[in-house]
Every structure is written in C-alpha cells, then in structure tokens.
C-alpha cells in the first residue's frame, strides 16, 4: 500500500508541474483515497514533498491552490503539517493581498458585492481592469483562488505548531490578521481564520487569587474564549488535585469537553467559580478571548474575585477541532506575589453600592430553569439559573448600557503598501498578462467545488451534496448550544477534509462550471488558452471516480472558464 501511495503521489507531483488537465484529477483521487491507509510518517513525507510546490512558482496558481487543499486534507488525517503548514500561511499572505486589491478595485468601479470566487467570469476581470490596468489578471486570479487558500490556512492554524510560528513572526501574524479582517465580510471562512489568529496571540498569564493572596503563572494553548479559560483554570487550581484553592473542582466531563473530548449530554451545564477581573479592576468577560486580558509589562494579569451571583454556561469548545490545554507553570513566592498585589486595583464589592457612581456596570441576572442533577451534585449547590447562551449571554456580558465592554481591540485596517495595484511581490507568480498565458489557460476550469463525500472514507456514511441552488448558511458559532454540532467540526484526526466543509461556509458548495454564469467576453483560442487538452473528459460528464476533497475542482479543464 505504501508503494502504491508513493507512486500515486509522484503522479500528482508530475501532473502539477506539467499542468496536465487529464492526469491531475485522477492523481488527486488516488492520493486522497490511499492516504488514510498508510502510516502517518508516509503522509509527513508527502507533505514535505509538497512544500516546494506551495512555496514556489513551479506550478500555476490554480494548481497551487488545489494542492493547498490537499495538504489540509492530509493534516486532518492526523499528519503533522511541518513546513507545509507555514508555507500555506505565506501563500495566503501573498494571495490575500492580491484578493484585497481585487475587492477594492471592484468597489471603486461600480460598487456592490464582488462575485463569488468560484463564479468569476471575464466580465469581472474586465471591470477591475478599468482600475488596475495590466494588474487586473493577477488580482482576479488571486480572488479566484482565495477561498481555497483560506480553507487550507484554517486547517493549518488549527495545529499548535503553526500557531506558534505566527507568534514568532509578528509581521506575518499582523498581515494575516489584516487580510482576515478585510476578507471576512465577503468570505465567512475568514471569520474562523481570524479567531485562530487571535487564539495564537496569548499563551500564558499571571493568575492571582484574591481570597488566598496566591499567584500562579499558567501556560495554555488552544483556548478560544474565556469560558474555556475559566473552566480549565478551575480544574488546575481548585482542590487537592490542583493547587489547593478552596471550592468545588469542576466535573471531569466539563473539563474533558474543553480539552479534546465531546460534550457529555448529562453534563452540559458548567457552573462558574469566580468573577474574572483585570489588574485595573475592569471585568474580564467570559465571552472575550485571553488575548484581550490587559497586561502589565507585557504579561496578561487575571485576578480571581468572588462572584456577584452564580454564573453558568454550556460545556464544549468554541472550535471543536482544536485541542485546548492549560497547566500551572509555577507559583509565585510570598514576596513576589505581594509586589504584584501592590500593582493591582483593590477589590470592588461583589454587589456594588447602587449609590456609587464609579464602578463596573453589573448585568442583571436572568432566572432560567434548573440544570441537570448530575452537575448540581458536583458543584454542591442547586442554583436556580440556567447556563448563559454564548450567542446571547445574560449573566456575564455587558448590558445594553455598556455595549462595547467586550469588544476586541480594533484590528489594522489595511496592509502597508497595498493600494490599487498588487503590492510587494507578485501575488500570483504570473507574468504581467496574468492567467492568459498558455500554461494557465489549461490550468483549471471553474468546475464544481463539490463537498468531500464520505464514500472516500470507508468509516463514514455516504454524503449527498446540497442542490446547487441551495444557499448554504453562514459560518457562525452556536455558542449557546449544549453540545457542538458535529457538522460544524472541522474534522478531527480520522475524518479527513472536514475542515474544508465545516461551518457551512457560503458558496463552498456552489458549482464552478454548470452553475457559473456564461462568460460574456470571448475566450482566447490560442494553444493552451482555455481549451482542454485533447481527449479530456467533459466537466459535466461523470468520471466514475469519488469526489475530490472540498475545495478541489472536479473539472479536467483545470483553468478559469473565462480563459
């Protein structure tokens, strides 16, 4: 089986470099079907071999975008991304700049929403050409491929090693945040890219317990919000198995759901322990993220105060495909802790004096139904309120009089040097004439970006794609649900390519050829320009092969339809 996989992978490399529209699709099929049946070490070697193609200009931009999706599918099978993960982010940075140029040019040439990347036509390129001139083909190519690069980057950022790399490269991180901020309005895939980049911004904190006067330095990763941080802190600090702080330790089922396990239906309601407060006395909302916790000398400082009233929330990670963890690195000695306490604002009353004018606004608690009995026994009391809905939180969010209390800091609006033309290095690696060259003309047609069928993974049930005219829901996090919807998972190990289907990203299932508007500009008729190689099967004719991973085209033409 290993030899068969190696041969198939070599065929994939050869077809990629040759831009062979007949051999590339079957090569992708073979690699994908065999990958789950070989050791992870063999998949790691395959990713290592893909890295030069992802980082250079050895293949055309459409092929590189599809290879990025294939790399993401291999990572979702449990493969360490290695250098391929980092190169995927670098490629997103390059293509993202060009995609933003396209969007800005579109806005300046008539307004309205830009076309879906999977439905770009010659009309779109002609429209932005009025603003971009000779850079229009390259910018249009960036927009055409940007969704695939976003899907691949979303998978790679789910891996701790890739997130760690962005912390070591602040310039890359800042540019990716700017790209995600500017593209998330058009493409919902970039909402999660942005959330994963925010996750990478904080990996440690100084935690101070006001009741005992003790202070701890904690390390963590994969923490997507402060609900998760709060619960894992309680597990690490409370009771004899933690650091001995007073209180009832969390139900192990809660803790497991915030690390790497599923939500137990019998333990969906988590009851809080503290009021999280910043060093200046401001409340730290559970709906926020660790990166928003204010710092002293570059260190996030979190104070654990008495709760003004019982709080609760739903178990489960906001990003189910990302493993979370937290551990105590060290406890400060008494003298060092005293020095830190001198820098922290004194405690406010748990229930502020209503006559006082200067205190943190207190949300009004809402009485809801009683949680499950199992969770009550663990906490040792029977509260009378129900968990906060993380979409519409009640007990731990600012009320309508302080709507901005939990908003994240504003992200940069743009990328330096990015104006009306493609800035910096060439975002596509194409000549000035763009994808009208002979090699790119046969690169790829806008065939359907079909969803990954489970028939390629024997352990899963068959999956039927939605109708082409069915609009997919936007990528939103159902924070109020007791257990994450399995369909929203990006795919753990053993469920390949589900990252490319998670959260129902809009437009991911739209057909790229059969449902695409017919091009209105005449396509070049020169050799290799938009004409499939002789004998290439029609894009509308079933091939008999299983479907590609989500984001990879079924088309054998392998080039933009308008070229």
Coordinates of C-alpha atoms in Angstrom, one line a residue:
X1 CA 0.0 0.0 0.0
X2 CA 2.9 2.4 0.8
X3 CA 4.5 1.8 -2.6
X4 CA 1.1 2.4 -4.3
X5 CA 0.7 5.7 -2.4
X6 CA 4.2 6.8 -3.3
X7 CA 3.6 6.1 -7.0
X8 CA 0.3 8.0 -6.9
X9 CA 1.9 10.9 -5.1
X10 CA 4.6 11.1 -7.8
X11 CA 1.9 11.2 -10.4
X12 CA 0.4 14.1 -8.6
X13 CA 3.7 16.0 -8.5
X14 CA 4.3 15.3 -12.2
X15 CA 0.8 16.4 -13.2
X16 CA 1.1 19.5 -11.1
X17 CA 4.3 20.7 -12.6
X18 CA 3.2 19.8 -16.1
X19 CA -0.2 21.4 -15.6
X20 CA -1.7 18.3 -17.1
X21 CA -5.6 18.6 -17.1
X22 CA -6.1 14.9 -17.7
X23 CA -3.8 13.5 -15.1
X24 CA -4.1 15.9 -12.2
X25 CA -7.7 15.0 -11.1
X26 CA -7.2 11.2 -11.0
X27 CA -3.8 11.7 -9.3
X28 CA -5.6 13.7 -6.5
X29 CA -8.2 11.0 -6.2
X30 CA -5.6 8.3 -5.8
X31 CA -3.6 10.2 -3.2
X32 CA -6.6 11.1 -1.2
X33 CA -8.1 7.5 -1.2
X34 CA -4.8 5.9 -0.3
X35 CA -3.6 8.4 2.3
X36 CA -5.8 7.2 5.1
X37 CA -4.5 3.6 4.7
X38 CA -0.8 4.4 5.2
X39 CA 1.3 5.3 8.3
X40 CA 1.4 9.0 9.3
X41 CA 5.1 9.0 8.7
X42 CA 4.5 8.4 5.0
X43 CA 2.0 11.3 4.9
X44 CA 4.5 13.6 6.5
X45 CA 7.0 12.7 3.8
X46 CA 4.3 13.6 1.2
X47 CA 3.7 17.0 2.8
X48 CA 7.4 17.6 2.9
X49 CA 7.5 16.9 -0.9
X50 CA 4.5 19.3 -1.4
X51 CA 6.2 22.2 0.3
X52 CA 8.4 23.4 -2.6
X53 CA 5.3 23.5 -4.8
X54 CA 3.4 25.5 -2.2
X55 CA 6.2 28.0 -1.7
X56 CA 7.5 28.5 -5.3
X57 CA 6.2 29.1 -8.8
X58 CA 6.8 25.5 -10.1
X59 CA 3.0 25.2 -10.7
X60 CA 0.3 27.5 -11.8
X61 CA -1.7 29.4 -9.2
X62 CA -4.9 27.3 -9.6
X63 CA -2.9 24.1 -9.1
X64 CA -1.1 25.5 -6.1
X65 CA -4.5 26.4 -4.5
X66 CA -5.7 22.9 -5.0
X67 CA -2.5 21.4 -3.6
X68 CA -3.0 23.6 -0.5
X69 CA -6.4 22.0 0.0
X70 CA -4.9 18.5 -0.5
X71 CA -2.3 19.4 2.1
X72 CA -5.0 20.4 4.5
X73 CA -6.8 17.1 4.0
X74 CA -3.6 15.2 4.9
X75 CA -3.3 17.3 8.1
X76 CA -6.8 16.5 9.1
X77 CA -6.0 12.8 8.9
X78 CA -3.6 13.3 11.8
X79 CA -0.4 14.3 9.9
X80 CA 2.0 16.8 11.3
X81 CA 1.9 19.8 8.9
X82 CA 5.6 20.5 9.2
X83 CA 6.9 23.2 6.8
X84 CA 3.9 22.8 4.6
X85 CA 1.7 24.5 7.3
X86 CA 4.0 27.6 7.4
X87 CA 4.2 27.8 3.6
X88 CA 0.4 27.6 3.4
X89 CA 0.2 30.8 5.5
X90 CA 2.9 32.5 3.4
X91 CA 0.9 31.7 0.3
X92 CA -2.3 33.1 1.9
X93 CA -0.5 36.3 2.7
X94 CA 0.6 36.7 -0.9
X95 CA -2.7 35.8 -2.5
X96 CA -4.7 37.6 0.2
X97 CA -3.0 40.9 -0.8
X98 CA -4.0 40.4 -4.4
X99 CA -7.6 39.4 -3.4
X100 CA -7.9 42.6 -1.4
X101 CA -6.7 44.6 -4.4
X102 CA -9.4 43.0 -6.5
X103 CA -12.1 43.8 -3.9
X104 CA -11.0 47.4 -3.6
X105 CA -11.0 47.8 -7.4
X106 CA -14.4 46.3 -7.5
X107 CA -15.7 48.8 -5.0
X108 CA -14.2 51.7 -7.0
X109 CA -15.7 50.5 -10.3
X110 CA -19.4 50.4 -9.5
X111 CA -19.8 49.0 -6.0
X112 CA -21.9 46.1 -5.0
X113 CA -20.7 42.8 -3.6
X114 CA -17.9 41.1 -5.6
X115 CA -18.6 37.9 -7.4
X116 CA -18.2 34.7 -5.5
X117 CA -14.6 33.5 -6.1
X118 CA -16.0 30.3 -7.6
X119 CA -18.1 32.2 -10.2
X120 CA -15.6 34.8 -11.5
X121 CA -16.0 35.5 -15.2
X122 CA -14.3 37.6 -17.9
X123 CA -16.7 40.4 -17.1
X124 CA -15.3 40.7 -13.6
X125 CA -11.8 40.9 -14.9
X126 CA -12.8 43.5 -17.5
X127 CA -14.5 45.6 -14.8
X128 CA -11.4 45.8 -12.5
X129 CA -9.1 46.3 -15.5
X130 CA -10.5 49.8 -15.7
X131 CA -8.9 50.5 -12.3
X132 CA -6.0 48.1 -12.3
X133 CA -4.9 48.0 -15.9
X134 CA -2.3 45.3 -16.5
X135 CA -2.5 44.1 -12.9
X136 CA -6.2 43.0 -13.4
X137 CA -5.5 39.4 -14.5
X138 CA -3.2 38.8 -11.5
X139 CA -5.6 40.3 -9.0
X140 CA -8.5 38.4 -10.5
X141 CA -6.6 35.2 -10.2
X142 CA -5.9 35.9 -6.5
X143 CA -9.6 36.4 -5.9
X144 CA -10.5 33.2 -7.9
X145 CA -8.2 31.1 -5.6
X146 CA -8.6 32.9 -2.3
X147 CA -11.3 30.7 -0.8
X148 CA -9.1 27.6 -1.3
X149 CA -6.1 29.3 0.4
X150 CA -8.4 30.4 3.3
X151 CA -9.7 26.8 3.8
X152 CA -6.2 25.4 3.8
X153 CA -4.9 28.1 6.2
X154 CA -7.9 27.5 8.5
X155 CA -6.8 23.8 8.8
X156 CA -3.2 24.6 9.4
X157 CA -3.9 27.2 12.1
X158 CA -5.8 24.5 14.0
X159 CA -2.3 22.9 14.7
X160 CA -0.4 24.3 17.7
X161 CA 3.0 24.3 15.9
X162 CA 1.6 26.5 13.1
X163 CA 0.1 28.9 15.6
X164 CA 3.4 29.0 17.5
X165 CA 5.1 30.0 14.3
X166 CA 2.8 33.1 13.9
X167 CA 3.8 34.1 17.4
X168 CA 7.4 34.0 16.4
X169 CA 6.8 36.0 13.3
X170 CA 4.8 39.1 14.3
X171 CA 4.9 40.6 10.8
X172 CA 3.3 37.5 9.3
X173 CA 0.7 37.4 12.0
X174 CA -0.2 41.1 11.6
X175 CA -0.6 40.8 7.9
X176 CA -2.7 37.7 8.1
X177 CA -5.0 39.4 10.7
X178 CA -5.4 42.4 8.4
X179 CA -6.2 40.1 5.5
X180 CA -8.7 38.1 7.5
X181 CA -10.4 41.3 8.8
X182 CA -10.8 42.7 5.3
X183 CA -12.0 39.5 3.6
X184 CA -14.3 38.2 6.4
X185 CA -17.1 40.5 5.2
X186 CA -17.1 38.7 1.8
X187 CA -16.0 35.2 2.8
X188 CA -17.1 33.6 6.0
X189 CA -14.1 31.2 6.0
X190 CA -12.0 34.1 7.2
X191 CA -14.0 34.6 10.4
X192 CA -12.5 31.4 11.7
X193 CA -9.1 32.2 10.3
X194 CA -9.3 35.5 12.4
X195 CA -10.4 33.6 15.5
X196 CA -7.5 31.2 15.2
X197 CA -5.0 34.1 14.8
X198 CA -6.4 35.7 17.9
X199 CA -6.0 32.4 19.7
X200 CA -2.3 32.5 18.8
X201 CA -1.8 35.9 20.5
X202 CA -1.9 34.6 24.1
X203 CA -0.3 31.5 25.6
X204 CA 0.4 32.5 29.2
X205 CA -1.0 34.6 32.1
X206 CA -0.3 35.6 35.7
X207 CA -3.4 34.5 37.7
X208 CA -4.0 36.0 41.1
X209 CA -6.5 34.6 43.6
X210 CA -7.6 37.5 45.9
X211 CA -9.1 35.3 48.6
X212 CA -5.9 33.4 49.3
X213 CA -3.4 36.0 48.1
X214 CA -1.7 33.4 46.0
X215 CA -0.5 33.9 42.4
X216 CA 0.4 31.5 39.6
X217 CA 1.9 31.6 36.2
X218 CA -0.1 29.4 33.8
X219 CA 0.7 28.3 30.3
X220 CA -2.1 27.3 27.8
X221 CA -2.9 26.9 24.1
X222 CA -5.9 26.2 22.0
X223 CA -8.1 28.4 24.2
X224 CA -10.7 30.1 22.0
X225 CA -12.6 32.1 24.7
X226 CA -12.7 32.8 28.4
X227 CA -15.4 30.3 29.1
X228 CA -12.8 27.7 28.2
X229 CA -10.1 29.5 30.1
X230 CA -12.3 29.9 33.2
X231 CA -13.2 26.2 33.3
X232 CA -9.6 24.9 32.8
X233 CA -8.3 27.3 35.4
X234 CA -10.7 25.9 37.9
X235 CA -9.5 22.4 37.1
X236 CA -5.9 23.4 37.5
X237 CA -6.2 25.5 40.7
X238 CA -9.1 24.1 42.8
X239 CA -8.9 21.2 45.2
X240 CA -6.2 18.7 46.2
X241 CA -5.6 17.6 42.6
X242 CA -5.0 21.2 41.6
X243 CA -3.2 23.9 43.6
X244 CA -5.4 23.6 46.6
X245 CA -7.6 26.7 46.2
X246 CA -10.9 26.4 48.0
X247 CA -14.1 25.5 46.2
X248 CA -15.6 22.6 44.3
X249 CA -13.5 21.3 41.4
X250 CA -15.2 21.1 38.1
X251 CA -16.9 18.0 36.9
X252 CA -14.3 16.0 34.9
X253 CA -16.8 15.8 32.0
X254 CA -16.8 19.6 31.8
X255 CA -13.0 19.7 31.7
X256 CA -12.8 17.0 29.1
X257 CA -15.2 18.9 26.8
X258 CA -12.9 22.0 27.0
X259 CA -9.8 20.0 26.2
X260 CA -10.3 17.5 23.5
X261 CA -13.4 15.4 24.3
X262 CA -17.0 15.6 23.3
X263 CA -19.8 17.2 25.4
X264 CA -21.5 14.7 27.7
X265 CA -25.2 15.2 27.3
X266 CA -25.7 14.6 31.0
X267 CA -23.2 17.3 31.9
X268 CA -23.9 20.2 29.6
X269 CA -24.2 23.0 32.2
X270 CA -21.0 24.4 33.6
X271 CA -21.2 26.5 36.8
X272 CA -18.7 29.2 37.4
X273 CA -16.3 29.8 40.2
X274 CA -15.0 33.4 40.1
X275 CA -15.5 36.8 38.7
X276 CA -12.6 37.4 36.3
X277 CA -11.1 40.8 36.8
X278 CA -8.2 42.7 35.1
X279 CA -5.4 44.4 37.1
X280 CA -7.2 47.8 36.9
X281 CA -10.5 46.4 38.3
X282 CA -12.3 46.1 34.9
X283 CA -14.3 42.9 34.4
X284 CA -12.9 40.3 32.1
X285 CA -15.9 38.9 30.3
X286 CA -16.2 35.2 29.6
X287 CA -17.3 35.9 26.1
X288 CA -13.9 37.5 25.4
X289 CA -10.6 35.8 24.5
X290 CA -7.4 35.5 26.5
X291 CA -5.6 37.9 24.2
X292 CA -7.9 40.7 25.3
X293 CA -6.9 40.4 29.0
X294 CA -5.0 43.6 29.9
X295 CA -1.2 43.3 30.5
X296 CA 1.4 44.7 32.9
X297 CA 4.9 44.7 31.5
X298 CA 3.7 42.6 28.6
X299 CA 2.2 39.9 30.9
X300 CA -1.6 39.2 30.9
X301 CA -2.8 39.6 34.5
X302 CA -6.0 38.0 35.6
X303 CA -7.5 38.4 39.1
X304 CA -9.9 35.8 40.6
X305 CA -12.6 37.6 42.6
X306 CA -15.8 36.5 44.3
X307 CA -18.8 36.0 42.0
X308 CA -21.5 38.6 42.5
X309 CA -24.0 35.9 41.6
X310 CA -23.9 32.3 40.2
X311 CA -22.9 32.1 36.6
X312 CA -23.3 29.2 34.2
X313 CA -22.5 28.4 30.5
X314 CA -22.5 25.4 28.2
X315 CA -19.8 22.9 28.0
X316 CA -17.7 22.4 24.9
X317 CA -15.1 24.2 22.8
X318 CA -15.9 27.0 20.5
X319 CA -13.6 25.5 17.9
X320 CA -14.2 21.7 18.4
X321 CA -11.3 20.7 16.1
X322 CA -8.7 22.5 18.2
X323 CA -7.3 20.8 21.3
X324 CA -7.1 23.0 24.4
X325 CA -4.9 22.7 27.4
X326 CA -3.8 24.6 30.5
X327 CA -1.2 23.9 33.1
X328 CA 0.3 25.7 36.1
X329 CA 3.9 26.6 35.3
X330 CA 4.9 27.9 38.7
X331 CA 3.6 29.6 41.9
X332 CA 5.0 33.0 42.9
X333 CA 6.6 33.1 46.3
X334 CA 5.0 35.3 49.0
X335 CA 7.3 38.3 48.5
X336 CA 6.9 38.3 44.7
X337 CA 3.2 37.9 45.0
X338 CA 3.0 40.9 47.4
X339 CA 4.8 43.1 44.8
X340 CA 2.2 42.1 42.2
X341 CA -0.7 42.7 44.5
X342 CA 0.6 46.3 45.0
X343 CA 0.1 46.8 41.3
X344 CA -3.5 45.5 41.2
X345 CA -6.5 47.6 41.9
X346 CA -8.3 46.9 45.2
X347 CA -11.4 44.7 45.1
X348 CA -14.8 46.1 44.4
X349 CA -17.8 44.9 46.3
X350 CA -19.2 41.8 44.8
X351 CA -22.5 43.7 44.6
X352 CA -21.7 47.3 44.0
X353 CA -23.4 50.1 46.0
X354 CA -26.2 51.3 43.8
X355 CA -25.4 54.9 45.0
X356 CA -21.8 54.7 43.9
X357 CA -21.1 56.4 40.6
X358 CA -17.7 54.8 39.7
X359 CA -18.0 51.0 39.4
X360 CA -18.1 48.4 36.7
X361 CA -21.6 48.0 35.4
X362 CA -23.3 44.9 36.7
X363 CA -25.5 42.9 34.3
X364 CA -28.9 41.9 35.7
X365 CA -29.2 38.2 36.3
X366 CA -31.9 36.3 34.4
X367 CA -33.8 33.5 36.1
X368 CA -33.8 30.4 34.0
X369 CA -34.5 26.7 34.6
X370 CA -32.5 24.4 36.8
X371 CA -29.6 22.4 35.3
X372 CA -29.2 18.6 35.3
X373 CA -28.9 16.9 38.7
X374 CA -25.5 15.4 38.0
X375 CA -23.9 18.8 37.5
X376 CA -25.6 20.1 40.7
X377 CA -24.1 17.4 42.9
X378 CA -20.6 18.2 41.6
X379 CA -20.9 21.8 42.5
X380 CA -22.5 21.2 45.8
X381 CA -25.5 23.6 45.4
X382 CA -28.7 23.8 43.5
X383 CA -28.7 27.1 41.7
X384 CA -31.8 28.5 40.1
X385 CA -30.4 29.9 36.8
X386 CA -29.5 28.2 33.6
X387 CA -26.4 28.5 31.5
X388 CA -25.6 31.6 29.6
X389 CA -26.3 31.4 25.9
X390 CA -22.9 32.3 24.4
X391 CA -24.6 33.9 21.4
X392 CA -26.9 35.9 23.7
X393 CA -25.2 35.8 27.1
X394 CA -27.1 37.1 30.0
X395 CA -25.1 36.8 33.2
X396 CA -21.6 37.5 32.0
X397 CA -21.9 40.1 29.3
X398 CA -22.3 43.8 29.4
X399 CA -25.8 45.0 29.4
X400 CA -27.2 47.3 26.7
X401 CA -25.8 50.3 28.6
X402 CA -22.3 49.2 28.0
X403 CA -22.3 47.5 24.6
X404 CA -18.6 47.9 23.9
X405 CA -17.4 46.3 27.1
X406 CA -16.5 43.0 25.5
X407 CA -15.5 44.2 22.0
X408 CA -12.0 43.1 20.9
X409 CA -9.4 45.8 20.0
X410 CA -9.6 47.1 16.5
X411 CA -7.5 45.2 14.0
X412 CA -5.4 47.0 11.4
X413 CA -7.5 48.3 8.5
X414 CA -5.0 47.5 5.8
X415 CA -1.7 46.2 4.8
X416 CA 1.2 48.7 4.3
X417 CA 2.0 49.2 0.7
X418 CA -1.3 47.8 -0.5
X419 CA -3.0 50.3 -2.8
X420 CA -4.8 50.0 -6.1
X421 CA -2.3 47.6 -7.6
X422 CA -0.8 44.3 -6.4
X423 CA 1.8 45.4 -3.9
X424 CA 5.1 43.9 -3.0
X425 CA 6.0 40.6 -4.5
X426 CA 3.8 39.4 -7.4
X427 CA 0.8 37.7 -5.7
X428 CA 0.5 35.1 -8.4
X429 CA 3.9 34.5 -9.8
X430 CA 2.4 35.1 -13.2
X431 CA 3.7 37.5 -15.9
X432 CA 2.0 40.8 -16.3
X433 CA -0.5 39.4 -18.7
X434 CA -1.8 37.1 -15.9
X435 CA -3.5 33.9 -16.5
X436 CA -3.9 34.3 -20.2
X437 CA -0.7 32.5 -20.8
X438 CA -0.7 29.1 -22.5
X439 CA 0.1 27.2 -19.3
X440 CA -2.6 28.9 -17.2
X441 CA -5.2 28.6 -19.9
X442 CA -5.5 24.9 -19.4
X443 CA -4.8 25.1 -15.7
X444 CA -8.2 24.7 -14.4
X445 CA -11.8 25.3 -15.3
X446 CA -14.3 26.5 -12.7
X447 CA -15.7 23.1 -12.2
X448 CA -17.9 22.4 -9.1
X449 CA -16.3 22.8 -5.7
X450 CA -18.1 19.7 -4.5
X451 CA -18.1 18.7 -1.0
X452 CA -16.0 15.9 0.2
X453 CA -18.0 12.7 0.0
X454 CA -17.8 10.2 2.8
X455 CA -17.6 7.4 0.3
X456 CA -13.8 8.1 0.0
X457 CA -13.5 7.4 3.8
X458 CA -14.9 3.9 4.3
X459 CA -15.6 4.5 8.0
X460 CA -18.1 7.3 7.3
X461 CA -21.6 7.3 5.9
X462 CA -22.2 8.5 2.3
X463 CA -22.8 12.2 1.9
X464 CA -25.1 13.8 -0.6
X465 CA -24.2 17.4 -1.7
X466 CA -26.9 20.0 -1.4
X467 CA -28.7 21.2 -4.5
X468 CA -26.7 23.8 -6.5
X469 CA -29.4 26.4 -5.9
X470 CA -29.5 25.9 -2.2
X471 CA -27.8 28.7 -0.3
X472 CA -25.5 27.4 2.5
X473 CA -25.7 29.0 5.9
X474 CA -23.0 31.5 7.0
X475 CA -20.2 30.3 9.3
X476 CA -21.4 31.2 12.8
X477 CA -20.6 29.7 16.1
X478 CA -23.6 28.4 18.0
X479 CA -22.2 29.3 21.4
X480 CA -25.5 28.7 23.2
X481 CA -25.8 25.1 22.2
X482 CA -25.1 22.5 24.8
X483 CA -23.1 20.3 22.5
X484 CA -21.3 21.3 19.4
X485 CA -23.0 20.3 16.2
X486 CA -20.8 17.5 14.7
X487 CA -21.3 19.0 11.3
X488 CA -19.6 22.2 12.4
X489 CA -16.4 20.4 13.3
X490 CA -13.5 21.0 11.0
X491 CA -12.6 17.4 11.3
X492 CA -10.5 15.7 13.8
X493 CA -8.0 13.1 13.0
X494 CA -9.5 10.3 11.1
X495 CA -12.2 12.5 9.4
X496 CA -10.2 14.0 6.6
X497 CA -11.0 17.1 4.7
X498 CA -13.9 18.1 7.0
X499 CA -12.1 21.4 7.7
X500 CA -13.0 22.3 4.2
X501 CA -16.7 21.7 4.9
X502 CA -17.1 23.0 8.4
X503 CA -19.4 25.8 9.4
X504 CA -21.2 25.7 6.1
X505 CA -19.2 28.4 4.5
X506 CA -21.2 30.3 2.0
X507 CA -20.5 29.4 -1.6
X508 CA -18.3 26.4 -0.9
X509 CA -20.8 24.0 -2.5
X510 CA -21.7 26.1 -5.5
X511 CA -21.0 24.6 -8.9
X512 CA -18.0 26.1 -10.6
X513 CA -18.9 25.2 -14.2
X514 CA -22.5 24.0 -14.5
X515 CA -23.9 26.9 -12.4
X516 CA -21.5 29.6 -13.4
X517 CA -22.7 32.5 -15.5
X518 CA -21.7 32.1 -19.1
X519 CA -18.7 34.3 -19.9
X520 CA -19.6 37.3 -22.0
X521 CA -16.1 38.1 -23.3
X522 CA -14.6 35.9 -26.0
X523 CA -12.1 33.4 -24.7
X524 CA -8.7 33.2 -26.3
X525 CA -8.4 30.4 -28.8
X526 CA -4.7 30.2 -28.9
X527 CA -2.9 27.0 -28.0
X528 CA -3.5 26.0 -24.4
X529 CA -5.7 29.0 -23.7
X530 CA -8.9 27.8 -22.2
X531 CA -9.1 24.7 -24.4
X532 CA -8.9 21.4 -22.6
X533 CA -6.2 19.0 -23.7
X534 CA -7.3 16.6 -26.4
X535 CA -9.3 13.7 -25.0
X536 CA -10.0 15.5 -21.7
X537 CA -13.4 14.4 -20.3
X538 CA -16.2 16.9 -20.2
X539 CA -16.7 18.8 -17.0
X540 CA -20.3 17.7 -17.0
X541 CA -19.7 14.0 -17.6
X542 CA -19.4 11.8 -14.5
X543 CA -15.9 10.3 -14.3
X544 CA -16.9 7.4 -12.1
X545 CA -14.3 8.5 -9.5
X546 CA -15.1 9.5 -5.9
X547 CA -15.4 13.2 -5.4
X548 CA -12.4 15.4 -4.5
X549 CA -11.8 16.9 -1.1
X550 CA -13.9 20.0 -0.6
X551 CA -12.4 22.9 -2.4
X552 CA -10.7 20.8 -5.2
X553 CA -12.3 21.0 -8.6
X554 CA -13.9 18.1 -10.4
X555 CA -13.1 19.7 -13.7
X556 CA -10.5 18.2 -16.0
X557 CA -10.1 21.5 -17.9
X558 CA -8.3 22.9 -14.8
X559 CA -8.4 26.6 -15.8
X560 CA -10.6 29.6 -15.3
X561 CA -13.7 29.3 -17.5
X562 CA -13.2 32.7 -19.0
X563 CA -9.7 31.8 -20.2

